[in-house]
Amino acid sequence: MIAGSSDRAWSRRLESSGIWLLLVAGAGIMFFPVYWMFATAVRPKDEVFSGAAGLIPSSFVWQNFADAIGRVPFLNWAANSLVITVVAVVITVTINLLCGYAFAKFRFAGRDILFLAVLSALMIPFQVIIVPLFLVVSELGLLSDYWGVILPRAAEAFGIFMVRQFMVSIPDELLEAARIDGASELKIFFKIVVPLSKPIIAVLVIFTFMWRWNDFALPLVIMMKQEMYTVQLGLNLLRGQFNTEWTMIMAIALLSLVPMLIIFTFFQRYFVQGISGSGLK
Amino acid sequence: MAIAENLRGPAAGRPSAADARRYWLQAKRNQLTPYMFIAPNMALFSVFVFFPLLYALYISLREWSLIDTPRYIGLENYVRLANDALFWQSLRNTLVFSVATVPMSLAIGLLLAVALNRDLVGRTLLRSIYFLPVVISNVATAVIAAWLFNDNYGVINTLLQRIGLGPVAWLSSPRWALFSLIVTTLWVRIGFCMVVYLAALQSISPTYYDAAKMDGATRWQQFRYITWPLLRPATFLLLILGVIYSFQVFDLIYVMTGGGPGFSTTMIVQYIYQAAFVSSEMGYASAMGMVLFVMILLFTLMQWRVNRRVEDVA
């Protein structure tokens, strides 16, 4: 009996190690493309095309990054992306919070149908409306303008949905008490609701930042002048123009990831919260 | 609220005319508050989503190259679509792409979630590595993938040749190009599926498993009769999100293969972009968009009904 149970413990442990090894191998494969981008970016340039290039670069040429920035207007693209992303985050987070709060905490005529309309916006693929959207932006005189890519995406259905789900659990008594004290609705929102909503605000900030920084299709259509290009548009341009200069392309690709990598490293748990807390339970 | 208002005043219980007026104004303002709070969002949605959707329908019934005036042609664009071999090919590509990526990303995501839900050395790091591709932009992913799969100097072919295989024309042969795209998409998607499944797994109460163990259920039976049914909402959500994603994936393909070689990786959304912004056929592009919209709508409704029915039975 005792031998049998220790046999089983033994086979359990063997199985665990087997799974662990598989997971580590899988993680190696998953991480390899990111590593290879880095390895290509820092390699001596002539090593890229010799079939014998080792998995580890023979030397680390950090100068490659400076060279790449010197040759293409990466800083200009980054500045455009940063302006668009920061302004979009501020607007989206503010109006989504207000909107989600109204849907969560007020009763008003037409509320359910309006909320359904918000949800249905989630289902409309961007390419379905790309032609009229282009025309609307063009009519507003916003082609090749920061606002032309900020405004069409400022109302984010997913964000409203997340905020509403979160704010439903704020106790009504708190809001009523403030109303009895004569606080205005805006004051209640900023002094009570916003401080209680810090977790969802963090999630929303991070997600909006990621969506806007990584956006491609909308800027592709709206930004017609190259000096208005975002990082993603620039990267795409490089892929077409410098087809074989992989060292430079990988260096710029790596630089384009830096903001997301920083956010990912420090705020990982918010990604998980945002994905898991938004409609599963 | 009226009570509260009156209680504060000196003439509690006997509202004066001024009190009544103040109350009326307050109530009026309270009624307007929620509308004011949702107004910015709703205005933006109307201008940039709902109006364009109606406008797309309007344009889809017209012939229009942007520089001439739109001409009403009825359903001609839709008839042309039905007879357009390229449209059918892009539709087929989209379906092959979806069928290849959605179930597989769910399956791998589920396996990873179950494995990484156990107590393991380095669990957090492993989870982060699997999740990392989710935050990388599709453009960067496409650029990296194009380099890895590069026919001549890509590391995949280099490694294959070292063990005496290949080289494979990953990006320049139609079949392999679609395959490379599918592999890249799986790389992007499995981390997302994993996180959703992990969250769902963690919300399952351990008491179910304790009870099952008492009854002598094997681990497969526990998975089959406890875990899998309780994961159904997560599976449902991932299925819908996965199909919507794969029906409208644009940037990854645009940057990685440009829809080629030939039209072997042209999806419906690529063809829409091509029709609108390369050949300037706004009506035709909009008609295609409407078809895509109806397809996604039908799929979602169908899923919804299937999900409802299963729930009723359960």
Coordinates of C-alpha atoms in Angstrom, one line a residue:
Chain A
M1 CA 0.0 0.0 0.0
I2 CA 2.7 2.4 1.1
A3 CA 4.8 1.5 -1.9
G4 CA 1.8 2.0 -4.2
S5 CA 1.0 5.5 -2.9
S6 CA 4.7 6.6 -3.1
D7 CA 4.6 5.2 -6.7
R8 CA 1.7 7.5 -7.4
A9 CA 3.4 10.5 -5.8
W10 CA 6.4 9.7 -7.9
S11 CA 4.4 9.5 -11.2
R12 CA 2.6 12.8 -10.2
R13 CA 5.9 14.5 -9.8
L14 CA 7.2 13.1 -13.1
E15 CA 4.1 14.3 -14.8
S16 CA 4.5 17.8 -13.2
S17 CA 8.0 18.1 -14.4
G18 CA 7.0 16.9 -17.9
I19 CA 4.3 19.6 -18.1
W20 CA 6.7 22.2 -16.7
L21 CA 9.4 21.3 -19.3
L22 CA 6.7 21.6 -22.1
L23 CA 5.6 25.0 -20.8
V24 CA 9.2 26.3 -20.6
A25 CA 9.8 25.0 -24.2
G26 CA 6.6 26.7 -25.4
A27 CA 7.6 29.9 -23.6
G28 CA 11.0 29.7 -25.4
I29 CA 9.2 29.5 -28.7
M30 CA 6.8 32.3 -27.8
F31 CA 9.6 34.6 -26.7
F32 CA 12.0 33.8 -29.6
P33 CA 10.5 36.3 -32.1
V34 CA 11.0 39.2 -29.6
Y35 CA 14.5 38.0 -28.8
W36 CA 15.3 37.7 -32.5
M37 CA 14.1 41.2 -33.2
F38 CA 16.5 42.4 -30.5
A39 CA 19.3 40.1 -31.7
T40 CA 18.9 41.4 -35.3
A41 CA 18.8 45.0 -34.2
V42 CA 22.1 44.9 -32.3
R43 CA 24.1 42.7 -34.6
P44 CA 26.9 44.0 -36.8
K45 CA 25.0 44.8 -40.1
D46 CA 26.9 42.4 -42.3
E47 CA 26.2 39.5 -40.0
V48 CA 22.5 39.6 -40.9
F49 CA 22.8 38.1 -44.3
S50 CA 25.5 35.5 -43.7
G51 CA 23.7 32.2 -43.3
A52 CA 26.0 31.3 -40.4
A53 CA 24.8 34.1 -38.1
G54 CA 24.7 32.6 -34.6
L55 CA 21.8 32.7 -32.3
I56 CA 23.7 35.2 -30.2
P57 CA 25.2 38.2 -32.0
S58 CA 29.0 38.1 -32.2
S59 CA 29.1 41.6 -30.8
F60 CA 26.5 44.1 -29.6
V61 CA 26.4 47.2 -31.8
W62 CA 24.3 49.7 -29.8
Q63 CA 25.3 52.3 -32.4
N64 CA 22.7 50.6 -34.7
F65 CA 19.9 52.4 -32.8
A66 CA 21.5 55.8 -33.2
D67 CA 22.1 55.1 -36.9
A68 CA 18.5 54.1 -37.4
I69 CA 17.1 57.2 -35.7
G70 CA 19.5 59.3 -37.8
R71 CA 18.2 57.9 -41.0
V72 CA 14.5 57.9 -40.6
P73 CA 12.3 60.5 -38.8
F74 CA 11.4 58.1 -36.0
L75 CA 11.4 60.9 -33.4
N76 CA 8.9 62.8 -35.4
W77 CA 6.6 59.7 -35.7
A78 CA 7.0 59.1 -32.0
A79 CA 6.1 62.6 -31.2
N80 CA 2.9 62.4 -33.3
S81 CA 2.0 59.0 -31.7
L82 CA 2.6 60.4 -28.3
V83 CA 0.4 63.5 -28.8
I84 CA -2.4 61.4 -30.3
T85 CA -2.2 58.8 -27.6
V86 CA -2.0 61.1 -24.6
V87 CA -4.9 63.4 -25.8
A88 CA -7.0 60.4 -26.7
V89 CA -6.4 58.8 -23.4
V90 CA -7.5 61.9 -21.5
I91 CA -10.6 62.4 -23.6
T92 CA -11.6 58.8 -23.7
V93 CA -11.1 58.1 -20.1
T94 CA -13.0 61.2 -19.0
I95 CA -16.1 60.8 -21.2
N96 CA -16.2 57.0 -20.8
L97 CA -16.2 57.4 -17.0
L98 CA -19.0 59.9 -17.1
C99 CA -21.0 57.8 -19.5
G100 CA -20.4 54.5 -17.7
Y101 CA -21.4 56.2 -14.4
A102 CA -24.7 57.5 -15.9
F103 CA -25.5 54.0 -17.2
A104 CA -24.6 52.4 -13.9
K105 CA -26.2 54.8 -11.4
F106 CA -29.0 56.7 -13.0
R107 CA -32.5 55.7 -14.1
F108 CA -33.6 57.6 -17.2
A109 CA -35.9 57.2 -20.1
G110 CA -34.3 55.3 -22.9
R111 CA -31.4 54.0 -20.8
D112 CA -31.5 50.4 -21.8
I113 CA -31.9 51.1 -25.5
L114 CA -29.0 53.6 -25.5
F115 CA -26.9 51.1 -23.7
L116 CA -27.7 48.5 -26.3
A117 CA -26.7 51.0 -28.9
V118 CA -23.3 51.3 -27.2
L119 CA -22.9 47.6 -27.2
S120 CA -23.8 47.3 -30.8
A121 CA -21.1 49.7 -31.7
L122 CA -18.7 47.0 -30.5
M123 CA -19.9 44.8 -33.2
I124 CA -19.5 47.1 -36.2
P125 CA -16.2 46.2 -37.9
F126 CA -14.1 49.3 -38.6
Q127 CA -13.8 48.4 -42.3
V128 CA -17.5 48.4 -42.7
I129 CA -17.7 52.1 -42.0
I130 CA -14.2 53.0 -43.3
V131 CA -15.4 54.8 -46.4
P132 CA -18.1 57.0 -44.8
L133 CA -15.8 57.6 -41.8
F134 CA -13.1 58.9 -44.2
L135 CA -15.7 61.2 -45.8
V136 CA -16.9 62.5 -42.5
V137 CA -13.4 63.3 -41.3
S138 CA -12.7 64.9 -44.6
E139 CA -15.9 67.0 -44.5
L140 CA -14.8 68.2 -41.0
G141 CA -11.5 69.3 -42.5
L142 CA -9.6 66.9 -40.3
L143 CA -7.6 64.9 -42.8
S144 CA -3.9 64.7 -41.8
D145 CA -4.9 66.3 -38.5
Y146 CA -4.4 64.9 -35.0
W147 CA -8.1 65.3 -34.3
G148 CA -8.9 63.3 -37.3
V149 CA -7.6 60.1 -35.6
I150 CA -8.5 61.1 -32.1
L151 CA -12.2 62.0 -32.3
P152 CA -13.4 58.9 -34.3
R153 CA -12.1 56.6 -31.6
A154 CA -12.7 58.7 -28.6
A155 CA -16.0 57.1 -27.6
E156 CA -14.9 53.5 -26.8
A157 CA -17.8 51.1 -26.4
F158 CA -15.6 48.6 -24.6
G159 CA -14.5 51.2 -22.1
I160 CA -18.0 52.3 -21.3
F161 CA -19.0 48.7 -20.8
M162 CA -16.1 48.1 -18.4
V163 CA -16.8 51.2 -16.4
R164 CA -20.5 50.4 -16.1
Q165 CA -19.7 46.9 -14.9
F166 CA -17.4 48.3 -12.3
M167 CA -19.5 51.2 -11.0
V168 CA -22.7 49.2 -10.5
S169 CA -21.1 48.0 -7.3
I170 CA -20.6 51.5 -5.8
P171 CA -23.1 51.8 -3.0
D172 CA -26.1 54.1 -3.8
E173 CA -26.2 55.3 -0.2
L174 CA -22.9 57.1 -0.6
L175 CA -24.2 59.1 -3.5
E176 CA -27.6 59.8 -1.8
A177 CA -25.8 61.0 1.3
A178 CA -23.8 63.5 -0.8
R179 CA -27.0 64.6 -2.6
I180 CA -28.7 65.3 0.8
D181 CA -25.7 67.4 1.7
G182 CA -26.4 69.4 -1.3
A183 CA -23.4 68.4 -3.4
S184 CA -23.8 69.0 -7.2
E185 CA -23.8 66.0 -9.5
L186 CA -20.5 66.9 -11.0
K187 CA -19.0 67.4 -7.5
I188 CA -20.3 64.0 -6.5
F189 CA -18.8 62.5 -9.6
F190 CA -15.3 64.0 -9.0
K191 CA -15.2 63.8 -5.2
I192 CA -16.8 60.4 -4.6
V193 CA -17.1 58.3 -7.8
V194 CA -13.7 59.0 -9.3
P195 CA -11.7 58.2 -6.1
L196 CA -13.6 55.0 -5.7
S197 CA -12.9 54.0 -9.3
K198 CA -9.2 54.1 -9.3
P199 CA -8.7 50.5 -10.4
I200 CA -11.0 50.8 -13.4
I201 CA -9.4 54.1 -14.3
A202 CA -6.0 52.4 -14.3
V203 CA -7.3 49.6 -16.5
L204 CA -8.9 52.1 -18.9
V205 CA -5.8 54.3 -19.1
I206 CA -3.6 51.4 -20.0
F207 CA -6.0 49.8 -22.5
T208 CA -6.7 53.1 -24.3
F209 CA -3.0 53.8 -24.4
M210 CA -2.3 50.4 -26.0
W211 CA -5.2 50.8 -28.5
R212 CA -4.2 54.2 -29.6
W213 CA -0.4 53.6 -29.7
N214 CA -0.9 50.4 -31.7
D215 CA -3.6 51.8 -34.0
F216 CA -3.0 51.4 -37.7
A217 CA -6.0 51.3 -40.1
L218 CA -7.5 54.6 -39.1
P219 CA -4.2 56.6 -39.2
L220 CA -3.4 54.9 -42.5
V221 CA -6.5 56.4 -44.1
I222 CA -6.5 59.7 -42.3
M223 CA -2.8 60.7 -42.2
M224 CA -2.0 61.5 -45.8
K225 CA 1.1 63.6 -45.1
Q226 CA 4.2 61.9 -44.1
E227 CA 5.1 64.4 -41.5
M228 CA 1.9 63.4 -39.7
Y229 CA 2.8 59.7 -39.6
T230 CA 2.5 57.7 -36.4
V231 CA 5.1 55.2 -35.3
Q232 CA 3.0 52.3 -36.8
L233 CA 2.6 54.0 -40.1
G234 CA 6.4 54.8 -40.1
L235 CA 7.2 51.2 -39.4
N236 CA 5.0 50.1 -42.3
L237 CA 6.7 52.6 -44.5
L238 CA 10.1 51.2 -43.7
R239 CA 8.9 47.7 -44.5
G240 CA 8.1 48.9 -48.0
Q241 CA 11.0 51.3 -48.6
F242 CA 14.0 49.6 -46.9
N243 CA 12.9 46.1 -47.7
T244 CA 16.3 44.5 -47.0
E245 CA 17.7 46.7 -44.2
W246 CA 16.6 44.3 -41.5
T247 CA 19.0 45.7 -38.9
M248 CA 17.4 49.1 -39.1
I249 CA 13.8 47.9 -39.4
M250 CA 14.2 45.7 -36.3
A251 CA 15.9 48.6 -34.4
I252 CA 12.9 50.8 -35.1
A253 CA 10.4 48.0 -34.4
L254 CA 12.1 47.5 -31.0
L255 CA 12.0 51.3 -30.3
S256 CA 8.3 51.3 -31.3
L257 CA 7.6 48.7 -28.6
V258 CA 9.3 50.5 -25.7
P259 CA 6.3 52.4 -24.3
M260 CA 4.2 49.2 -24.4
L261 CA 7.0 47.1 -22.8
I262 CA 7.4 49.6 -20.0
I263 CA 3.6 49.7 -19.3
F264 CA 3.5 45.9 -19.6
T265 CA 6.3 45.4 -17.1
F266 CA 4.9 47.7 -14.5
F267 CA 1.1 47.3 -14.9
Q268 CA 0.8 43.6 -15.9
R269 CA -1.9 42.8 -13.4
Y270 CA -4.1 45.6 -14.9
F271 CA -4.1 43.9 -18.3
V272 CA -5.3 40.7 -16.7
Q273 CA -7.9 42.6 -14.7
G274 CA -9.1 44.4 -17.7
I275 CA -9.5 41.3 -19.8
S276 CA -11.0 39.1 -17.2
G277 CA -13.1 41.6 -15.3
S278 CA -15.0 42.9 -18.2
G279 CA -18.0 40.7 -18.7
L280 CA -17.1 37.2 -17.8
K281 CA -18.6 37.0 -14.4
Chain B
M1 CA -34.9 63.7 -2.3
A2 CA -37.8 66.0 -1.9
I3 CA -38.1 65.0 1.7
A4 CA -34.4 65.7 2.3
E5 CA -34.7 69.1 0.7
N6 CA -37.7 70.0 2.9
L7 CA -36.1 68.7 6.1
R8 CA -33.2 71.0 5.8
G9 CA -35.4 74.1 5.5
P10 CA -36.8 75.9 8.5
A11 CA -40.4 75.3 7.4
A12 CA -40.1 71.6 7.4
G13 CA -43.4 69.9 6.4
R14 CA -44.9 73.1 5.1
P15 CA -43.2 73.8 1.7
S16 CA -43.4 77.4 0.7
A17 CA -43.8 78.5 -2.9
A18 CA -40.0 79.2 -3.0
D19 CA -39.3 75.7 -1.7
A20 CA -41.5 74.2 -4.3
R21 CA -39.9 76.1 -7.0
R22 CA -36.4 75.2 -5.9
Y23 CA -37.5 71.5 -5.7
W24 CA -38.9 71.7 -9.2
L25 CA -35.7 73.1 -10.6
Q26 CA -33.6 70.6 -8.7
A27 CA -35.7 67.7 -10.0
K28 CA -35.5 69.0 -13.5
R29 CA -31.8 69.3 -13.3
N30 CA -31.5 65.8 -11.9
Q31 CA -33.5 64.4 -14.8
L32 CA -31.1 66.1 -17.2
T33 CA -27.9 65.0 -15.5
P34 CA -27.6 61.4 -16.9
Y35 CA -28.2 62.7 -20.4
M36 CA -25.5 65.3 -20.0
F37 CA -23.1 62.7 -18.7
I38 CA -23.7 60.4 -21.7
A39 CA -23.9 63.2 -24.3
P40 CA -20.2 63.5 -25.3
N41 CA -20.0 59.8 -26.0
M42 CA -23.3 59.5 -27.7
A43 CA -22.5 62.5 -29.9
L44 CA -19.2 61.0 -31.0
F45 CA -20.8 57.6 -31.6
S46 CA -23.5 59.2 -33.7
V47 CA -21.1 61.2 -35.8
F48 CA -18.3 58.5 -36.2
V49 CA -20.2 55.2 -35.9
F50 CA -24.0 55.2 -36.4
F51 CA -24.2 57.9 -39.1
P52 CA -21.3 56.2 -41.1
L53 CA -23.1 52.9 -40.9
L54 CA -26.3 54.4 -42.4
Y55 CA -24.2 56.3 -44.9
A56 CA -22.4 53.1 -45.9
L57 CA -25.7 51.6 -46.8
Y58 CA -26.5 54.7 -48.8
I59 CA -23.2 54.7 -50.6
S60 CA -23.4 50.9 -51.3
L61 CA -26.4 51.6 -53.6
R62 CA -24.4 54.0 -55.6
E63 CA -21.5 54.2 -58.1
W64 CA -19.0 56.7 -56.8
S65 CA -15.3 57.4 -57.4
L66 CA -15.1 60.3 -54.9
I67 CA -14.4 62.9 -57.6
D68 CA -17.6 62.4 -59.6
T69 CA -21.1 62.7 -58.2
P70 CA -22.6 59.6 -56.8
R71 CA -25.0 57.9 -59.1
Y72 CA -27.8 55.6 -57.8
I73 CA -27.5 52.1 -59.3
G74 CA -29.8 50.1 -57.0
L75 CA -28.4 46.7 -56.0
E76 CA -25.9 46.6 -58.9
N77 CA -22.9 46.6 -56.5
Y78 CA -24.3 43.6 -54.7
V79 CA -25.0 41.7 -58.0
R80 CA -21.4 42.5 -59.1
L81 CA -20.1 41.2 -55.8
A82 CA -21.9 37.9 -56.3
N83 CA -20.2 37.5 -59.6
D84 CA -16.7 38.7 -58.5
A85 CA -14.3 35.8 -58.3
L86 CA -11.9 37.9 -56.3
F87 CA -14.6 38.6 -53.7
W88 CA -15.3 34.8 -53.4
Q89 CA -11.7 34.1 -53.0
S90 CA -11.3 36.7 -50.3
L91 CA -14.3 35.3 -48.6
R92 CA -12.9 31.8 -48.8
N93 CA -9.5 33.1 -47.4
T94 CA -11.3 34.8 -44.5
L95 CA -13.2 31.6 -43.7
V96 CA -10.1 29.4 -43.9
F97 CA -8.2 31.8 -41.8
S98 CA -11.0 31.9 -39.2
V99 CA -11.4 28.2 -39.1
A100 CA -7.7 27.7 -38.7
T101 CA -7.1 30.3 -36.1
V102 CA -10.1 30.5 -33.8
P103 CA -10.5 26.9 -32.6
M104 CA -6.8 26.4 -32.3
S105 CA -6.1 29.6 -30.3
L106 CA -8.9 28.6 -27.9
A107 CA -7.6 25.1 -27.6
I108 CA -4.0 26.1 -26.9
G109 CA -5.2 28.9 -24.7
L110 CA -7.2 26.5 -22.6
L111 CA -4.3 24.0 -22.3
L112 CA -2.0 26.8 -21.2
A113 CA -4.5 28.1 -18.7
V114 CA -5.1 24.7 -17.2
A115 CA -1.4 24.0 -17.0
L116 CA -0.5 27.4 -15.6
N117 CA -3.3 27.3 -13.0
R118 CA -1.2 24.7 -11.1
D119 CA 1.5 25.5 -8.7
L120 CA 4.6 25.7 -10.8
V121 CA 8.1 27.2 -10.5
G122 CA 8.2 30.5 -12.4
R123 CA 4.5 30.5 -13.0
T124 CA 4.2 34.3 -13.2
L125 CA 7.1 34.7 -15.6
L126 CA 5.7 31.9 -17.8
R127 CA 2.3 33.6 -17.9
S128 CA 3.8 36.9 -18.8
I129 CA 5.8 35.5 -21.7
Y130 CA 2.7 33.8 -23.2
F131 CA 0.8 37.0 -22.8
L132 CA 3.5 39.4 -24.1
P133 CA 2.4 39.3 -27.8
V134 CA -1.0 40.7 -26.9
V135 CA 0.5 44.1 -26.1
I136 CA 2.8 44.2 -29.2
S137 CA 1.2 46.1 -32.1
N138 CA 0.1 44.1 -35.1
V139 CA 2.4 46.2 -37.3
A140 CA 5.5 45.3 -35.2
T141 CA 4.3 41.7 -35.1
A142 CA 4.0 41.6 -38.9
V143 CA 7.4 43.2 -39.4
I144 CA 9.0 40.7 -37.0
A145 CA 7.2 37.8 -38.6
A146 CA 8.2 38.9 -42.1
W147 CA 11.8 38.8 -41.0
L148 CA 11.5 35.4 -39.3
F149 CA 9.7 33.9 -42.3
N150 CA 12.0 35.6 -44.9
D151 CA 12.5 33.2 -47.7
N152 CA 16.2 33.8 -48.1
Y153 CA 17.7 35.0 -44.8
G154 CA 14.9 34.2 -42.3
V155 CA 16.0 32.4 -39.2
I156 CA 13.3 29.7 -39.7
N157 CA 14.8 28.7 -43.1
T158 CA 18.3 28.9 -41.7
L159 CA 17.5 26.6 -38.9
L160 CA 15.6 24.2 -41.2
Q161 CA 18.5 24.0 -43.6
R162 CA 20.9 23.3 -40.7
I163 CA 18.9 20.1 -40.0
G164 CA 18.8 19.3 -43.7
L165 CA 15.3 20.5 -44.6
G166 CA 13.8 23.4 -46.6
P167 CA 14.2 26.1 -47.6
V168 CA 10.4 26.7 -47.6
A169 CA 9.0 29.6 -49.6
W170 CA 7.1 30.9 -46.5
L171 CA 6.0 34.2 -48.0
S172 CA 6.3 33.8 -51.7
S173 CA 4.2 30.7 -52.2
P174 CA 0.4 31.1 -51.9
R175 CA -0.1 28.1 -49.6
W176 CA 2.7 28.8 -47.2
A177 CA 2.0 32.5 -47.0
L178 CA -1.5 31.8 -45.6
F179 CA 0.1 29.2 -43.3
S180 CA 2.7 31.7 -42.0
L181 CA -0.1 34.2 -41.4
I182 CA -2.0 31.7 -39.4
V183 CA 1.0 30.8 -37.3
T184 CA 1.7 34.4 -36.6
T185 CA -2.0 35.0 -35.6
L186 CA -1.8 32.1 -33.2
W187 CA 1.2 33.7 -31.6
V188 CA -0.8 36.9 -31.1
R189 CA -4.0 35.3 -29.9
I190 CA -3.2 32.4 -27.6
G191 CA -2.1 34.7 -24.7
F192 CA -5.4 36.5 -24.8
C193 CA -7.4 33.2 -24.7
M194 CA -5.1 32.0 -21.9
V195 CA -5.8 35.0 -19.7
V196 CA -9.6 34.8 -20.2
Y197 CA -9.6 31.1 -19.4
L198 CA -7.3 31.6 -16.4
A199 CA -9.7 34.1 -14.9
A200 CA -12.6 31.8 -15.5
L201 CA -10.8 28.8 -13.9
Q202 CA -10.0 30.8 -10.8
S203 CA -13.6 31.6 -10.3
I204 CA -14.6 27.9 -10.1
S205 CA -15.1 27.0 -6.5
P206 CA -12.7 24.2 -5.3
T207 CA -15.6 22.5 -3.5
Y208 CA -16.8 21.0 -6.8
Y209 CA -13.6 19.2 -7.2
D210 CA -13.5 18.1 -3.6
A211 CA -16.9 16.5 -4.0
A212 CA -15.9 14.9 -7.3
K213 CA -12.8 13.4 -5.7
M214 CA -14.9 12.0 -2.9
D215 CA -17.0 10.2 -5.5
G216 CA -13.8 8.9 -7.1
A217 CA -14.0 10.8 -10.3
T218 CA -10.8 10.6 -12.4
R219 CA -9.1 13.8 -13.4
W220 CA -10.4 13.6 -16.9
Q221 CA -14.0 13.2 -15.6
Q222 CA -13.4 16.2 -13.4
F223 CA -12.4 18.2 -16.4
R224 CA -15.1 16.9 -18.6
Y225 CA -18.0 17.3 -16.2
I226 CA -17.0 20.2 -14.0
T227 CA -14.3 22.4 -15.6
W228 CA -15.4 22.3 -19.2
P229 CA -19.2 23.1 -18.5
L230 CA -18.3 25.9 -16.1
L231 CA -15.9 27.4 -18.7
R232 CA -18.7 27.7 -21.2
P233 CA -19.3 31.4 -20.8
A234 CA -15.6 32.0 -21.3
T235 CA -15.6 29.8 -24.4
F236 CA -18.6 31.6 -25.8
L237 CA -17.0 35.0 -25.3
L238 CA -13.7 33.9 -26.8
L239 CA -15.5 32.3 -29.8
I240 CA -17.3 35.5 -30.6
L241 CA -14.3 37.8 -30.0
G242 CA -12.1 35.4 -32.0
V243 CA -14.4 35.3 -35.0
I244 CA -14.9 39.1 -35.0
Y245 CA -11.1 39.5 -34.7
S246 CA -10.4 37.1 -37.6
F247 CA -13.1 38.6 -39.8
Q248 CA -11.6 42.0 -39.5
V249 CA -7.8 41.4 -39.1
F250 CA -6.3 44.1 -41.3
D251 CA -2.9 45.5 -40.2
L252 CA -1.2 42.2 -39.6
I253 CA -1.9 41.0 -43.2
Y254 CA -1.5 44.4 -44.8
V255 CA 2.0 44.7 -43.4
M256 CA 3.2 41.1 -43.5
T257 CA 2.0 39.9 -47.0
G258 CA 0.1 42.8 -48.4
G259 CA -2.6 40.2 -49.3
G260 CA -0.3 38.4 -51.7
P261 CA 1.4 36.6 -53.3
G262 CA -1.4 37.1 -55.9
F263 CA -4.5 37.3 -53.8
S264 CA -3.7 34.2 -51.7
T265 CA -3.9 36.1 -48.4
T266 CA -6.4 38.8 -49.4
M267 CA -9.2 38.8 -46.8
I268 CA -12.5 40.7 -47.2
V269 CA -11.2 43.7 -45.2
Q270 CA -8.1 43.9 -47.5
Y271 CA -10.3 43.8 -50.5
I272 CA -12.5 46.5 -49.0
Y273 CA -9.5 48.7 -48.4
Q274 CA -8.2 48.0 -51.9
A275 CA -11.6 48.8 -53.6
A276 CA -12.0 52.1 -51.6
F277 CA -8.5 53.6 -51.4
V278 CA -6.7 52.0 -54.4
S279 CA -9.3 51.7 -57.1
S280 CA -11.6 54.5 -55.7
E281 CA -14.8 52.4 -55.9
M282 CA -16.6 53.8 -52.9
G283 CA -19.9 52.2 -53.6
Y284 CA -18.4 48.8 -54.3
A285 CA -16.3 48.9 -51.1
S286 CA -19.3 49.9 -49.0
A287 CA -21.4 47.1 -50.4
M288 CA -18.7 44.7 -49.4
G289 CA -18.6 46.3 -46.0
M290 CA -22.3 45.7 -45.6
V291 CA -22.0 42.1 -46.5
L292 CA -19.2 41.7 -43.9
F293 CA -21.4 43.4 -41.3
V294 CA -24.3 41.1 -42.0
M295 CA -22.1 38.1 -41.8
I296 CA -20.7 39.1 -38.4
L297 CA -24.2 39.9 -37.1
L298 CA -25.6 36.6 -38.2
F299 CA -22.7 34.7 -36.7
T300 CA -23.1 36.4 -33.4
L301 CA -26.9 35.9 -33.3
M302 CA -26.4 32.3 -34.2
Q303 CA -23.9 31.8 -31.4
W304 CA -26.2 33.5 -29.0
R305 CA -29.0 31.2 -29.8
V306 CA -26.9 28.1 -29.6
N307 CA -25.6 29.3 -26.3
R308 CA -29.1 30.0 -25.0
R309 CA -30.3 26.5 -26.1
V310 CA -27.4 24.7 -24.3
E311 CA -28.1 26.8 -21.2
D312 CA -31.8 25.8 -21.3
V313 CA -30.9 22.1 -21.5
A314 CA -28.4 22.4 -18.7

